[in-house]
Amino acid sequence: MKKIQMVDLKGQYEHIKEQVNQSVLDVIESTAFINGPEVHQFQKELEDYLGVKHVIPCANGTDALQIAMMGLGLKAGDEVITADFTFAATVEVIALLGLTPVLVDVDPVNFNIDIHAIKRAITPKTKAIVPVHLFGLSAPMDEIMEIAKAHNLYVIEDNAQGIGATYTSKDGSKKKTGAIGHVASTSFFPSKNLGCYGDGGAIFTNDDDLAHTLRGIVNHGMYVRYHHDVVGVNSRLDSIQATILRAKLPNLDAYNMARRNASRKYTKAFEEISNIITPTGCCKNGNSICDVCDCHVFHQYTLRVLNTDRDALVANLNANEIPCGVYYPIPLHAQKAYADERYDEADFTVTNQLVKEVISLPMHTELDDEQINFITKTVIDFVTK
Ligand SMILES: *Cc1c(COP(=O)(O)O)cnc(C)c1O
């Protein structure tokens, strides 16, 4: 059996090696390292793929979130609602900008921000909601957009884990995640579903004026060379990363399909195991992994294990040379940096439970049946012993 990896970047590279190597060499020969034609081409191709009017490339997914919030003109003291159960980048940029993070609980079935908790958290100071399409499954965007409309709030989608996912609205219309809110961010960190070979990120919007503002912010607040109209940052995607992303983007749907196929096999193997809850694979159809709306791109395949010592399971898998992850072991409201007297433990019952139960299994585009069978057998042996 091939050695099991949490993410197999080498195996994926082997399939596109010649193309990637040649295009990287071409960029080096061209010496257009920054803001070169490759960045511009990638931007256009990603706009077409997502069905969004504007893609603004930047240096990483955390910058993308920060720049999106700067572009919306959010001011110190404005409250921004986001999920308690996610990667810290989301709350970090809210705090860095002097905005007030308002963390709320998540839904135990889809792990995404709980719409009832959003409604309860809204105050006159609330200015924006940041749903995170956690683990690759779209947050309930119909409901979130309705709440935002009713309260005149911005929606900033954190699409770092969801790129390529499709969301089907109640009226049957389909959109890619990241093309639904007022603005969205993504990350091209190597292990993300569309990863480059270093750091990278992008902001998406359909709003022409906002896109213009964002293009200046990423470039030191310049709209005309050496005229700094607003306080900006330096945040760029470089041409080498862009050319690698151009080679990978045409494969993104196939990559996500490979992840869904592996997820389906995992879920099938765990079907009869009563103390394992498999991830919901579709934002509409409960537990099935749906190919109709393609709403889950399985950035992570995350189980909940009940009546089991989760940390002992992690140790057991590691002892069997099966890497795994705990995303995330500590709720954000309980992190030192983001703790706040405003928070009441009773408002975070789901996150507090999930952090004890979740475990993410190896998930990437190169998993084979032999590996999946070994992983599922090892997990089942442990949780049923
Ligand atoms: C990875 C990630 C980010 C940050 O992306 P970087 O490119 O690493 O800065 C932000 N939000 C979520 C949900 C992520 O998973």
mmCIF file of C-alpha atoms and ligand atoms in Angstrom:
data_model
loop_
_atom_site.group_PDB
_atom_site.id
_atom_site.type_symbol
_atom_site.label_atom_id
_atom_site.label_comp_id
_atom_site.label_asym_id
_atom_site.label_seq_id
_atom_site.Cartn_x
_atom_site.Cartn_y
_atom_site.Cartn_z
ATOM 1 C CA MET A 1 0.000 0.000 0.000
ATOM 2 C CA LYS A 2 1.147 3.535 -0.787
ATOM 3 C CA LYS A 3 1.990 5.522 2.355
ATOM 4 C CA ILE A 4 -1.146 7.375 3.475
ATOM 5 C CA GLN A 5 -0.915 11.139 3.612
ATOM 6 C CA MET A 6 -3.358 13.708 4.935
ATOM 7 C CA VAL A 7 -2.918 15.595 1.658
ATOM 8 C CA ASP A 8 -0.977 14.095 -1.269
ATOM 9 C CA LEU A 9 0.395 17.102 -3.132
ATOM 10 C CA LYS A 10 3.196 15.106 -4.749
ATOM 11 C CA GLY A 11 0.850 12.556 -6.301
ATOM 12 C CA GLN A 12 -1.334 15.328 -7.704
ATOM 13 C CA TYR A 13 1.696 17.176 -9.100
ATOM 14 C CA GLU A 14 2.898 14.062 -10.977
ATOM 15 C CA HIS A 15 -0.188 14.262 -13.262
ATOM 16 C CA ILE A 16 0.475 17.876 -14.297
ATOM 17 C CA LYS A 17 4.238 17.973 -13.900
ATOM 18 C CA GLU A 18 5.280 18.749 -17.475
ATOM 19 C CA GLN A 19 2.754 21.516 -17.915
ATOM 20 C CA VAL A 20 3.529 23.114 -14.556
ATOM 21 C CA ASN A 21 7.297 22.903 -15.004
ATOM 22 C CA GLN A 22 7.154 24.428 -18.475
ATOM 23 C CA SER A 23 4.862 27.275 -17.453
ATOM 24 C CA VAL A 24 6.988 28.113 -14.403
ATOM 25 C CA LEU A 25 10.086 28.210 -16.635
ATOM 26 C CA ASP A 26 8.236 30.444 -19.090
ATOM 27 C CA VAL A 27 7.409 32.919 -16.299
ATOM 28 C CA ILE A 28 11.051 32.962 -15.223
ATOM 29 C CA GLU A 29 12.166 33.584 -18.820
ATOM 30 C CA SER A 30 9.606 36.384 -19.140
ATOM 31 C CA THR A 31 10.747 37.993 -15.833
ATOM 32 C CA ALA A 32 7.191 39.349 -15.421
ATOM 33 C CA PHE A 33 7.154 38.129 -11.827
ATOM 34 C CA ILE A 34 4.641 40.581 -10.378
ATOM 35 C CA ASN A 35 1.355 41.637 -11.999
ATOM 36 C CA GLY A 36 2.361 39.819 -15.163
ATOM 37 C CA PRO A 37 0.023 38.503 -17.862
ATOM 38 C CA GLU A 38 -0.317 35.146 -16.088
ATOM 39 C CA VAL A 39 -1.979 36.835 -13.103
ATOM 40 C CA HIS A 40 -4.362 38.678 -15.400
ATOM 41 C CA GLN A 41 -5.207 35.504 -17.347
ATOM 42 C CA PHE A 42 -5.812 33.533 -14.172
ATOM 43 C CA GLN A 43 -8.083 36.270 -12.888
ATOM 44 C CA LYS A 44 -10.199 36.094 -16.069
ATOM 45 C CA GLU A 45 -10.335 32.301 -16.040
ATOM 46 C CA LEU A 46 -11.418 32.220 -12.398
ATOM 47 C CA GLU A 47 -14.089 34.879 -13.069
ATOM 48 C CA ASP A 48 -15.472 32.643 -15.857
ATOM 49 C CA TYR A 49 -15.326 29.509 -13.730
ATOM 50 C CA LEU A 50 -17.088 31.089 -10.749
ATOM 51 C CA GLY A 51 -19.563 33.148 -12.748
ATOM 52 C CA VAL A 52 -18.519 36.249 -10.837
ATOM 53 C CA LYS A 53 -17.816 39.674 -12.365
ATOM 54 C CA HIS A 54 -14.600 40.485 -10.521
ATOM 55 C CA VAL A 55 -11.763 38.441 -9.090
ATOM 56 C CA ILE A 56 -9.064 40.436 -7.305
ATOM 57 C CA PRO A 57 -6.008 38.230 -6.663
ATOM 58 C CA CYS A 58 -4.031 38.850 -3.479
ATOM 59 C CA ALA A 59 -1.333 37.303 -1.310
ATOM 60 C CA ASN A 60 -3.320 34.840 0.831
ATOM 61 C CA GLY A 61 -6.770 34.016 2.144
ATOM 62 C CA THR A 62 -6.352 35.938 5.388
ATOM 63 C CA ASP A 63 -5.470 39.112 3.481
ATOM 64 C CA ALA A 64 -8.440 38.479 1.210
ATOM 65 C CA LEU A 65 -10.792 38.578 4.208
ATOM 66 C CA GLN A 66 -9.135 41.658 5.642
ATOM 67 C CA ILE A 67 -9.182 43.545 2.338
ATOM 68 C CA ALA A 68 -12.826 42.611 1.760
ATOM 69 C CA MET A 69 -13.708 44.143 5.133
ATOM 70 C CA MET A 70 -11.594 47.245 4.425
ATOM 71 C CA GLY A 71 -13.289 47.636 1.056
ATOM 72 C CA LEU A 72 -16.749 47.612 2.612
ATOM 73 C CA GLY A 73 -15.699 50.553 4.769
ATOM 74 C CA LEU A 74 -16.405 48.802 8.068
ATOM 75 C CA LYS A 75 -15.411 51.036 10.994
ATOM 76 C CA ALA A 76 -14.091 50.459 14.514
ATOM 77 C CA GLY A 77 -16.906 49.302 16.759
ATOM 78 C CA ASP A 78 -18.967 47.769 13.949
ATOM 79 C CA GLU A 79 -20.059 44.267 14.873
ATOM 80 C CA VAL A 80 -19.300 41.369 12.557
ATOM 81 C CA ILE A 81 -20.978 38.023 13.149
ATOM 82 C CA THR A 82 -19.093 34.832 12.365
ATOM 83 C CA ALA A 83 -18.934 31.181 13.385
ATOM 84 C CA ASP A 84 -17.320 29.988 16.616
ATOM 85 C CA PHE A 85 -16.228 26.752 14.937
ATOM 86 C CA THR A 86 -13.768 27.656 12.179
ATOM 87 C CA PHE A 87 -10.155 28.545 11.460
ATOM 88 C CA ALA A 88 -8.969 31.590 13.411
ATOM 89 C CA ALA A 89 -8.196 33.732 10.322
ATOM 90 C CA THR A 90 -11.819 34.824 10.107
ATOM 91 C CA VAL A 91 -12.021 36.287 13.612
ATOM 92 C CA GLU A 92 -8.414 37.481 13.516
ATOM 93 C CA VAL A 93 -8.938 40.019 10.745
ATOM 94 C CA ILE A 94 -12.161 41.288 12.340
ATOM 95 C CA ALA A 95 -10.197 41.988 15.534
ATOM 96 C CA LEU A 96 -7.170 43.417 13.672
ATOM 97 C CA LEU A 97 -9.339 46.018 11.972
ATOM 98 C CA GLY A 98 -10.761 47.124 15.338
ATOM 99 C CA LEU A 99 -14.163 45.707 14.473
ATOM 100 C CA THR A 100 -16.037 43.751 17.126
ATOM 101 C CA PRO A 101 -16.187 40.016 16.468
ATOM 102 C CA VAL A 102 -19.460 38.406 17.483
ATOM 103 C CA LEU A 103 -18.954 34.651 17.542
ATOM 104 C CA VAL A 104 -22.036 32.478 17.293
ATOM 105 C CA ASP A 105 -22.740 28.756 17.514
ATOM 106 C CA VAL A 106 -22.926 26.389 14.553
ATOM 107 C CA ASP A 107 -25.356 23.771 13.312
ATOM 108 C CA PRO A 108 -24.523 20.235 14.539
ATOM 109 C CA VAL A 109 -25.521 18.630 11.234
ATOM 110 C CA ASN A 110 -23.656 20.726 8.676
ATOM 111 C CA PHE A 111 -21.059 22.372 11.002
ATOM 112 C CA ASN A 112 -21.896 25.753 9.467
ATOM 113 C CA ILE A 113 -23.018 28.975 11.139
ATOM 114 C CA ASP A 114 -26.442 28.571 12.783
ATOM 115 C CA ILE A 115 -29.003 30.922 11.282
ATOM 116 C CA HIS A 116 -31.005 31.122 14.520
ATOM 117 C CA ALA A 117 -27.860 32.121 16.379
ATOM 118 C CA ILE A 118 -27.198 34.827 13.768
ATOM 119 C CA LYS A 119 -30.679 36.244 14.297
ATOM 120 C CA ARG A 120 -30.206 36.327 18.068
ATOM 121 C CA ALA A 121 -26.841 38.087 17.759
ATOM 122 C CA ILE A 122 -27.981 41.003 15.602
ATOM 123 C CA THR A 123 -27.861 44.441 17.291
ATOM 124 C CA PRO A 124 -28.073 47.988 15.897
ATOM 125 C CA LYS A 125 -24.248 47.873 15.568
ATOM 126 C CA THR A 126 -24.175 44.750 13.407
ATOM 127 C CA LYS A 127 -22.767 45.513 9.954
ATOM 128 C CA ALA A 128 -21.784 42.183 8.430
ATOM 129 C CA ILE A 129 -22.075 38.406 8.572
ATOM 130 C CA VAL A 130 -19.152 36.168 7.605
ATOM 131 C CA PRO A 131 -20.381 32.651 6.790
ATOM 132 C CA VAL A 132 -17.565 30.141 6.315
ATOM 133 C CA HIS A 133 -18.295 27.259 3.923
ATOM 134 C CA LEU A 134 -16.687 24.940 6.421
ATOM 135 C CA PHE A 135 -14.983 21.757 5.215
ATOM 136 C CA GLY A 136 -16.285 22.481 1.708
ATOM 137 C CA LEU A 137 -20.042 22.516 2.354
ATOM 138 C CA SER A 138 -21.965 25.665 1.536
ATOM 139 C CA ALA A 139 -23.494 27.535 4.461
ATOM 140 C CA PRO A 140 -27.292 28.051 4.148
ATOM 141 C CA MET A 141 -26.946 31.048 1.863
ATOM 142 C CA ASP A 142 -30.652 31.583 1.057
ATOM 143 C CA GLU A 143 -31.416 32.131 4.722
ATOM 144 C CA ILE A 144 -28.271 34.169 5.358
ATOM 145 C CA MET A 145 -28.975 36.500 2.422
ATOM 146 C CA GLU A 146 -32.571 36.940 3.640
ATOM 147 C CA ILE A 147 -31.418 37.900 7.135
ATOM 148 C CA ALA A 148 -28.831 40.272 5.666
ATOM 149 C CA LYS A 149 -31.404 41.932 3.462
ATOM 150 C CA ALA A 150 -33.877 42.372 6.311
ATOM 151 C CA HIS A 151 -31.228 44.018 8.525
ATOM 152 C CA ASN A 152 -29.215 45.801 5.826
ATOM 153 C CA LEU A 153 -26.019 43.823 6.479
ATOM 154 C CA TYR A 154 -23.118 42.844 4.244
ATOM 155 C CA VAL A 155 -22.392 39.175 3.641
ATOM 156 C CA ILE A 156 -18.723 38.250 3.263
ATOM 157 C CA GLU A 157 -18.340 34.602 2.259
ATOM 158 C CA ASP A 158 -15.181 32.919 3.533
ATOM 159 C CA ASN A 159 -14.796 30.467 0.668
ATOM 160 C CA ALA A 160 -11.269 29.281 1.556
ATOM 161 C CA GLN A 161 -12.519 25.710 2.014
ATOM 162 C CA GLY A 162 -15.362 25.785 -0.497
ATOM 163 C CA ILE A 163 -13.922 26.667 -3.887
ATOM 164 C CA GLY A 164 -15.798 24.858 -6.655
ATOM 165 C CA ALA A 165 -18.859 24.098 -4.525
ATOM 166 C CA THR A 166 -22.237 24.861 -6.063
ATOM 167 C CA TYR A 167 -25.146 26.135 -4.011
ATOM 168 C CA THR A 168 -28.690 25.470 -5.194
ATOM 169 C CA SER A 169 -31.212 28.065 -4.032
ATOM 170 C CA LYS A 170 -34.807 27.321 -3.091
ATOM 171 C CA ASP A 171 -35.900 28.577 -6.513
ATOM 172 C CA GLY A 172 -33.608 26.006 -8.154
ATOM 173 C CA SER A 173 -31.024 28.483 -9.392
ATOM 174 C CA LYS A 174 -27.406 27.466 -8.956
ATOM 175 C CA LYS A 175 -24.393 29.566 -8.056
ATOM 176 C CA LYS A 176 -20.845 28.823 -7.068
ATOM 177 C CA THR A 177 -20.063 29.582 -3.449
ATOM 178 C CA GLY A 178 -18.244 32.884 -3.342
ATOM 179 C CA ALA A 179 -20.565 34.348 -5.981
ATOM 180 C CA ILE A 180 -23.559 34.738 -3.655
ATOM 181 C CA GLY A 181 -22.683 37.298 -0.956
ATOM 182 C CA HIS A 182 -21.641 40.931 -1.461
ATOM 183 C CA VAL A 183 -18.007 39.900 -1.446
ATOM 184 C CA ALA A 184 -16.059 36.686 -0.844
ATOM 185 C CA SER A 185 -12.556 35.543 -0.079
ATOM 186 C CA THR A 186 -10.598 32.427 -0.878
ATOM 187 C CA SER A 187 -7.176 30.940 -0.211
ATOM 188 C CA PHE A 188 -4.817 29.121 -2.562
ATOM 189 C CA PHE A 189 -2.750 27.682 0.301
ATOM 190 C CA PRO A 190 -1.219 24.444 -1.064
ATOM 191 C CA SER A 191 -3.564 22.082 0.790
ATOM 192 C CA LYS A 192 -6.767 23.893 -0.215
ATOM 193 C CA ASN A 193 -8.917 22.374 -2.976
ATOM 194 C CA LEU A 194 -7.327 24.763 -5.479
ATOM 195 C CA GLY A 195 -3.854 25.210 -4.045
ATOM 196 C CA CYS A 196 -0.777 26.860 -5.479
ATOM 197 C CA TYR A 197 2.827 26.084 -4.531
ATOM 198 C CA GLY A 198 3.201 28.830 -1.981
ATOM 199 C CA ASP A 199 0.763 31.421 -0.647
ATOM 200 C CA GLY A 200 -2.050 32.970 -2.635
ATOM 201 C CA GLY A 201 -5.598 34.236 -2.287
ATOM 202 C CA ALA A 202 -8.359 36.169 -3.993
ATOM 203 C CA ILE A 203 -11.398 38.329 -3.373
ATOM 204 C CA PHE A 204 -14.573 38.013 -5.491
ATOM 205 C CA THR A 205 -17.429 40.428 -6.021
ATOM 206 C CA ASN A 206 -20.144 41.272 -8.531
ATOM 207 C CA ASP A 207 -20.116 44.934 -7.443
ATOM 208 C CA ASP A 208 -18.165 47.147 -9.898
ATOM 209 C CA ASP A 209 -17.547 49.984 -7.432
ATOM 210 C CA LEU A 210 -16.420 47.649 -4.678
ATOM 211 C CA ALA A 211 -14.110 45.845 -7.121
ATOM 212 C CA HIS A 212 -12.497 49.166 -8.021
ATOM 213 C CA THR A 213 -12.004 50.021 -4.335
ATOM 214 C CA LEU A 214 -10.509 46.582 -3.632
ATOM 215 C CA ARG A 215 -8.050 46.828 -6.553
ATOM 216 C CA GLY A 216 -6.681 50.002 -5.024
ATOM 217 C CA ILE A 217 -6.501 48.630 -1.490
ATOM 218 C CA VAL A 218 -4.397 45.614 -2.536
ATOM 219 C CA ASN A 219 -1.962 48.048 -4.179
ATOM 220 C CA HIS A 220 -1.142 50.560 -1.390
ATOM 221 C CA GLY A 221 -4.388 52.455 -1.898
ATOM 222 C CA MET A 222 -3.257 53.613 -5.360
ATOM 223 C CA TYR A 223 -5.708 54.172 -8.197
ATOM 224 C CA VAL A 224 -3.306 56.421 -10.087
ATOM 225 C CA ARG A 225 0.385 55.685 -9.715
ATOM 226 C CA TYR A 226 1.858 57.374 -6.618
ATOM 227 C CA HIS A 227 -1.503 58.889 -5.674
ATOM 228 C CA HIS A 228 -2.586 57.186 -2.451
ATOM 229 C CA ASP A 229 -6.298 57.862 -1.996
ATOM 230 C CA VAL A 230 -7.002 55.387 0.802
ATOM 231 C CA VAL A 231 -4.872 53.467 3.283
ATOM 232 C CA GLY A 232 -4.058 50.228 1.526
ATOM 233 C CA VAL A 233 -1.843 47.196 1.888
ATOM 234 C CA ASN A 234 0.629 45.333 -0.294
ATOM 235 C CA SER A 235 -0.995 42.035 -1.143
ATOM 236 C CA ARG A 236 -0.179 40.344 -4.447
ATOM 237 C CA LEU A 237 -0.456 36.968 -6.096
ATOM 238 C CA ASP A 238 2.808 36.460 -7.978
ATOM 239 C CA SER A 239 3.043 35.245 -11.572
ATOM 240 C CA ILE A 240 4.624 31.892 -10.715
ATOM 241 C CA GLN A 241 1.714 31.036 -8.411
ATOM 242 C CA ALA A 242 -0.752 32.303 -11.021
ATOM 243 C CA THR A 243 0.662 30.087 -13.763
ATOM 244 C CA ILE A 244 0.474 27.048 -11.463
ATOM 245 C CA LEU A 245 -3.128 27.926 -10.639
ATOM 246 C CA ARG A 246 -3.882 28.250 -14.368
ATOM 247 C CA ALA A 247 -2.627 24.694 -14.850
ATOM 248 C CA LYS A 248 -4.772 23.417 -11.979
ATOM 249 C CA LEU A 249 -8.029 25.341 -12.452
ATOM 250 C CA PRO A 250 -9.227 23.241 -15.446
ATOM 251 C CA ASN A 251 -8.855 20.181 -13.172
ATOM 252 C CA LEU A 252 -10.704 21.649 -10.184
ATOM 253 C CA ASP A 253 -14.029 19.953 -10.915
ATOM 254 C CA ALA A 254 -12.277 16.611 -11.377
ATOM 255 C CA TYR A 255 -10.312 17.160 -8.169
ATOM 256 C CA ASN A 256 -13.514 17.895 -6.265
ATOM 257 C CA MET A 257 -15.187 14.859 -7.848
ATOM 258 C CA ALA A 258 -12.297 12.667 -6.670
ATOM 259 C CA ARG A 259 -12.795 14.031 -3.154
ATOM 260 C CA ARG A 260 -16.530 13.350 -3.321
ATOM 261 C CA ASN A 261 -15.910 9.802 -4.556
ATOM 262 C CA ALA A 262 -13.496 9.079 -1.712
ATOM 263 C CA SER A 263 -15.992 10.599 0.744
ATOM 264 C CA ARG A 264 -18.770 8.405 -0.588
ATOM 265 C CA LYS A 265 -16.628 5.311 0.037
ATOM 266 C CA TYR A 266 -15.827 6.431 3.578
ATOM 267 C CA THR A 267 -19.491 7.090 4.314
ATOM 268 C CA LYS A 268 -20.562 3.721 2.883
ATOM 269 C CA ALA A 269 -18.044 1.900 5.087
ATOM 270 C CA PHE A 270 -19.280 3.668 8.238
ATOM 271 C CA GLU A 271 -22.979 3.253 7.415
ATOM 272 C CA GLU A 272 -23.727 0.591 10.036
ATOM 273 C CA ILE A 273 -21.530 1.983 12.800
ATOM 274 C CA SER A 274 -23.829 3.558 15.366
ATOM 275 C CA ASN A 275 -21.244 5.655 17.194
ATOM 276 C CA ILE A 276 -19.951 7.344 14.051
ATOM 277 C CA ILE A 277 -21.820 10.247 12.499
ATOM 278 C CA THR A 278 -20.702 10.729 8.916
ATOM 279 C CA PRO A 279 -20.680 14.214 7.422
ATOM 280 C CA THR A 280 -23.703 15.575 5.648
ATOM 281 C CA GLY A 281 -22.776 15.603 1.984
ATOM 282 C CA CYS A 282 -25.449 17.898 0.704
ATOM 283 C CA CYS A 283 -26.952 21.150 1.897
ATOM 284 C CA LYS A 284 -30.440 19.953 0.968
ATOM 285 C CA ASN A 285 -30.714 16.165 1.271
ATOM 286 C CA GLY A 286 -29.649 15.334 4.786
ATOM 287 C CA ASN A 287 -26.940 12.743 4.896
ATOM 288 C CA SER A 288 -26.516 11.684 1.282
ATOM 289 C CA ILE A 289 -23.548 12.783 -0.804
ATOM 290 C CA CYS A 290 -25.308 14.511 -3.584
ATOM 291 C CA ASP A 291 -24.132 14.827 -7.180
ATOM 292 C CA VAL A 292 -27.116 16.922 -8.166
ATOM 293 C CA CYS A 293 -26.094 20.177 -6.549
ATOM 294 C CA ASP A 294 -22.394 19.434 -5.974
ATOM 295 C CA CYS A 295 -22.649 21.509 -2.838
ATOM 296 C CA HIS A 296 -19.932 19.686 -0.898
ATOM 297 C CA VAL A 297 -16.354 19.680 -2.163
ATOM 298 C CA PHE A 298 -14.952 17.887 0.911
ATOM 299 C CA HIS A 299 -12.033 20.084 1.776
ATOM 300 C CA GLN A 300 -12.147 17.890 4.867
ATOM 301 C CA TYR A 301 -13.979 14.632 5.535
ATOM 302 C CA THR A 302 -14.965 15.075 9.165
ATOM 303 C CA LEU A 303 -16.619 12.486 11.393
ATOM 304 C CA ARG A 304 -18.201 12.888 14.801
ATOM 305 C CA VAL A 305 -17.354 9.954 17.064
ATOM 306 C CA LEU A 306 -19.754 9.358 19.953
ATOM 307 C CA ASN A 307 -19.009 7.523 23.222
ATOM 308 C CA THR A 308 -15.413 7.214 22.086
ATOM 309 C CA ASP A 309 -12.204 8.763 23.373
ATOM 310 C CA ARG A 310 -11.499 10.853 20.291
ATOM 311 C CA ASP A 311 -7.924 11.636 21.271
ATOM 312 C CA ALA A 312 -7.226 7.928 21.807
ATOM 313 C CA LEU A 313 -8.610 7.288 18.315
ATOM 314 C CA VAL A 314 -6.223 9.911 16.922
ATOM 315 C CA ALA A 315 -3.317 8.187 18.703
ATOM 316 C CA ASN A 316 -4.444 4.789 17.412
ATOM 317 C CA LEU A 317 -4.640 6.016 13.807
ATOM 318 C CA ASN A 318 -1.235 7.647 14.092
ATOM 319 C CA ALA A 319 0.197 4.407 15.502
ATOM 320 C CA ASN A 320 -1.124 2.725 12.346
ATOM 321 C CA GLU A 321 0.540 5.408 10.203
ATOM 322 C CA ILE A 322 -2.764 6.976 9.297
ATOM 323 C CA PRO A 323 -2.522 10.743 9.556
ATOM 324 C CA CYS A 324 -5.646 12.565 10.698
ATOM 325 C CA GLY A 325 -6.590 15.994 11.958
ATOM 326 C CA VAL A 326 -8.764 17.609 14.603
ATOM 327 C CA TYR A 327 -10.343 20.645 13.000
ATOM 328 C CA TYR A 328 -10.858 22.385 15.354
ATOM 329 C CA PRO A 329 -9.889 21.408 18.904
ATOM 330 C CA ILE A 330 -10.777 24.692 20.661
ATOM 331 C CA PRO A 331 -13.798 26.936 20.019
ATOM 332 C CA LEU A 332 -12.742 30.438 18.987
ATOM 333 C CA HIS A 333 -14.637 32.024 21.895
ATOM 334 C CA ALA A 334 -12.425 29.993 24.252
ATOM 335 C CA GLN A 335 -9.149 31.047 22.610
ATOM 336 C CA LYS A 336 -7.079 33.446 24.743
ATOM 337 C CA ALA A 337 -6.913 36.033 21.974
ATOM 338 C CA TYR A 338 -10.668 36.125 21.419
ATOM 339 C CA ALA A 339 -12.112 35.399 24.864
ATOM 340 C CA ASP A 340 -14.595 38.064 25.950
ATOM 341 C CA GLU A 341 -16.832 38.533 28.971
ATOM 342 C CA ARG A 342 -19.755 39.062 26.598
ATOM 343 C CA TYR A 343 -19.771 35.380 25.744
ATOM 344 C CA ASP A 344 -22.011 32.936 27.611
ATOM 345 C CA GLU A 345 -21.061 29.228 27.456
ATOM 346 C CA ALA A 346 -24.750 28.347 27.133
ATOM 347 C CA ASP A 347 -24.705 29.967 23.686
ATOM 348 C CA PHE A 348 -22.018 27.587 22.403
ATOM 349 C CA THR A 349 -23.344 24.141 23.256
ATOM 350 C CA VAL A 350 -22.807 22.777 19.745
ATOM 351 C CA THR A 351 -19.243 24.026 19.256
ATOM 352 C CA ASN A 352 -18.302 22.931 22.767
ATOM 353 C CA GLN A 353 -19.510 19.424 21.906
ATOM 354 C CA LEU A 354 -18.039 19.257 18.387
ATOM 355 C CA VAL A 355 -14.508 20.116 19.513
ATOM 356 C CA LYS A 356 -14.538 16.892 21.566
ATOM 357 C CA GLU A 357 -16.021 14.654 18.854
ATOM 358 C CA VAL A 358 -14.630 15.671 15.476
ATOM 359 C CA ILE A 359 -11.888 13.908 13.571
ATOM 360 C CA SER A 360 -10.920 14.533 9.948
ATOM 361 C CA LEU A 361 -9.631 11.615 7.898
ATOM 362 C CA PRO A 362 -7.095 11.827 5.057
ATOM 363 C CA MET A 363 -8.736 13.655 2.157
ATOM 364 C CA HIS A 364 -7.156 14.487 -1.178
ATOM 365 C CA THR A 365 -7.417 13.692 -4.863
ATOM 366 C CA GLU A 366 -5.127 10.639 -4.887
ATOM 367 C CA LEU A 367 -6.704 8.287 -2.300
ATOM 368 C CA ASP A 368 -7.074 4.719 -3.575
ATOM 369 C CA ASP A 369 -9.419 1.928 -2.453
ATOM 370 C CA GLU A 370 -6.719 0.005 -0.636
ATOM 371 C CA GLN A 371 -5.922 3.053 1.476
ATOM 372 C CA ILE A 372 -9.585 3.873 2.116
ATOM 373 C CA ASN A 373 -10.300 0.280 3.177
ATOM 374 C CA PHE A 374 -7.355 0.274 5.568
ATOM 375 C CA ILE A 375 -8.385 3.634 7.074
ATOM 376 C CA THR A 376 -12.042 2.682 7.547
ATOM 377 C CA LYS A 377 -11.194 -0.757 8.969
ATOM 378 C CA THR A 378 -8.776 0.784 11.487
ATOM 379 C CA VAL A 379 -11.347 3.384 12.582
ATOM 380 C CA ILE A 380 -14.143 0.798 12.872
ATOM 381 C CA ASP A 381 -11.967 -1.652 14.824
ATOM 382 C CA PHE A 382 -11.202 1.089 17.332
ATOM 383 C CA VAL A 383 -14.664 2.545 17.824
ATOM 384 C CA THR A 384 -16.411 -0.858 18.073
ATOM 385 C CA LYS A 385 -13.890 -2.596 20.325
HETATM 386 C C1 LIG B 1 -7.122 28.542 5.060
HETATM 387 C C2 LIG B 1 -8.201 29.403 5.570
HETATM 388 C C3 LIG B 1 -8.072 30.798 5.641
HETATM 389 C C4 LIG B 1 -6.779 31.525 5.431
HETATM 390 O O1 LIG B 1 -6.111 31.300 4.268
HETATM 391 P P1 LIG B 1 -4.533 31.607 4.166
HETATM 392 O O2 LIG B 1 -4.284 31.609 2.700
HETATM 393 O O3 LIG B 1 -3.826 30.529 4.885
HETATM 394 O O4 LIG B 1 -4.298 32.945 4.780
HETATM 395 C C5 LIG B 1 -9.173 31.549 6.020
HETATM 396 N N1 LIG B 1 -10.338 30.961 6.339
HETATM 397 C C6 LIG B 1 -10.495 29.627 6.319
HETATM 398 C C7 LIG B 1 -11.815 29.042 6.677
HETATM 399 C C8 LIG B 1 -9.433 28.804 5.939
HETATM 400 O O5 LIG B 1 -9.606 27.471 5.920
#
